[in-house]
Amino acid sequence: PSALILADGKGLDATMPDADREGYDRIVENAYQSPVDQPLSTFSIDVDKASYANARRFLESGRLPPPDAVRIEEFINYFPYSYPEPTGTHPLSITTELAACPWNDALKLARIGLKGRTVPKSAFPPGNLVFVVDTSGSMADADKLPLLKQAFALLVEELRPEDRVAIVAYAGAAGLILPSTSGRDKAGILAAVERLQSGGSTAGGAGIQLAYKTAVDNFIKNGNYAYVDGISEARKVLVEELGGTLLTLAKDVKLQVEFNPARVKAYRLVGYENRLLKAADFNDDAKDAGELGSGQTVTALYEIVPPGVAVPGASVDPLKYQKTAPVSEAAAGPELLTVKFRYKDPAGDKSKLETAVLADAEVPWSRASDDFRFAAAAAGFGMLLRRSEFAGGLSYAKVRELARPGAEAAPGGSRAELLELVEKARLLDSPSLRLKER
């Protein structure tokens, strides 16, 4: 598997003057959909997590992130969840769960989770890593090139003889600092890393062109991206989760959820705005989608509006002349929704299909699993930072309450850190501080 990893002033910068120059594409949040008009919700999976790390950078530096920098699905998927290992012929397992929505008691919240089979590292195919490093003067700060060198040291410890690493640097002109080198030569790789020095102007275009040439010359198909803002994140990305990046179990993974109109008045997918697909794309094997690697998990949340409950923010009156279609035998049963996912084998070109059904139920939020509660907390945190119109009764205190059981079940680490970040955001978002900034 190959990975092309960019490390530049923006990618590792935690200084606010540079952050002021950052731009983010506008995200228009998913609205509520009627299963009568839109019975299918289709999207590509997303295992990227950079948005959470980027938001953490802002909060640690004393500022709230721009709303459009917050991708809620990347907040949810930043954290691992205890989904079961696949047991059948498919390399993925499906988990579903339903409970009352914690930020709107009149609604329900559905969780859909995928888990890729965990493959031992000894069974991984050879990896090909190409690092593109900005060595211009802007990389001199401690949280830039020095941090990158520390991260490299962590990575080198994990390399096997069959893995290969190359380093391209760019400042003024691009140069090949380390040609594609076997992981056996750890001393040589570390020596090349130590030779990296900051200075000069940025020549990003030439660096990326040289890096792509180096990657293609030693190409093995695959790739993901990450955002490294500290040594802990470096360990997470380059050590703990590197296997999922390098070993793809399934490609072009798409989810399609069909909602039962007899039990669902409206639904809303939380996040994934940039991953939405047309209904017809689900069965179209020519349509690209995301990849799932060894041990990786993907989680999606749906807000469900039951029959007889007003749709939050609805602005369209009920139709007067529309005839209600009779429900099918399946719709008259207990099923709330059906989950379908398609994927291709890493070297395949024809997709495979698996399905699961979630039955309707009245489950109080107090009976939701710790993982479900924590996923909802991560989503809620993102909704608050986005100033979401769908945040309902959410508050920073509520998010902490949702996250605490899951954080206590996994003391230390990233879950406990979320509690700290929520408190930082609460203080930064206080009316008095916002007034002072004006």
PDB file of N, CA and C in Angstrom, residues 43 166 171 200 225 251 261 300 382 396 432:
ATOM      1  N   PHE A  43     -24.658   7.489   0.892  1.00  0.00           N
ATOM      2  CA  PHE A  43     -23.418   8.254   1.056  1.00  0.00           C
ATOM      3  C   PHE A  43     -22.217   7.322   1.052  1.00  0.00           C
ATOM      4  N   ALA A 166      10.366   7.306   1.391  1.00  0.00           N
ATOM      5  CA  ALA A 166      11.091   8.341   0.655  1.00  0.00           C
ATOM      6  C   ALA A 166      10.693   9.697   1.215  1.00  0.00           C
ATOM      7  N   ALA A 171      11.868  23.956  -0.544  1.00  0.00           N
ATOM      8  CA  ALA A 171      12.062  25.319  -0.053  1.00  0.00           C
ATOM      9  C   ALA A 171      12.949  26.006  -1.074  1.00  0.00           C
ATOM     10  N   GLY A 200      14.422  29.623   3.601  1.00  0.00           N
ATOM     11  CA  GLY A 200      14.082  29.897   2.219  1.00  0.00           C
ATOM     12  C   GLY A 200      12.589  30.009   2.016  1.00  0.00           C
ATOM     13  N   TYR A 225      -5.662  10.672   4.412  1.00  0.00           N
ATOM     14  CA  TYR A 225      -4.958  11.854   4.882  1.00  0.00           C
ATOM     15  C   TYR A 225      -5.257  12.076   6.351  1.00  0.00           C
ATOM     16  N   LYS A 251     -12.831  -1.388  -0.821  1.00  0.00           N
ATOM     17  CA  LYS A 251     -12.803  -0.089  -1.479  1.00  0.00           C
ATOM     18  C   LYS A 251     -14.190   0.247  -2.000  1.00  0.00           C
ATOM     19  N   PRO A 261     -41.718   4.427   5.920  1.00  0.00           N
ATOM     20  CA  PRO A 261     -42.558   5.614   6.097  1.00  0.00           C
ATOM     21  C   PRO A 261     -43.682   5.415   7.110  1.00  0.00           C
ATOM     22  N   ALA A 300     -22.181   6.352  11.633  1.00  0.00           N
ATOM     23  CA  ALA A 300     -23.117   7.363  11.129  1.00  0.00           C
ATOM     24  C   ALA A 300     -24.307   7.438  12.075  1.00  0.00           C
ATOM     25  N   GLY A 382     -19.520  18.829  17.749  1.00  0.00           N
ATOM     26  CA  GLY A 382     -19.380  19.414  16.422  1.00  0.00           C
ATOM     27  C   GLY A 382     -20.540  20.323  16.076  1.00  0.00           C
ATOM     28  N   TYR A 396     -22.795  22.837  26.108  1.00  0.00           N
ATOM     29  CA  TYR A 396     -21.502  22.225  26.406  1.00  0.00           C
ATOM     30  C   TYR A 396     -21.602  21.320  27.626  1.00  0.00           C
ATOM     31  N   SER A 432     -19.519  36.874  27.508  1.00  0.00           N
ATOM     32  CA  SER A 432     -18.628  37.950  27.928  1.00  0.00           C
ATOM     33  C   SER A 432     -17.348  37.976  27.097  1.00  0.00           C
TER      34      SER A 432
END
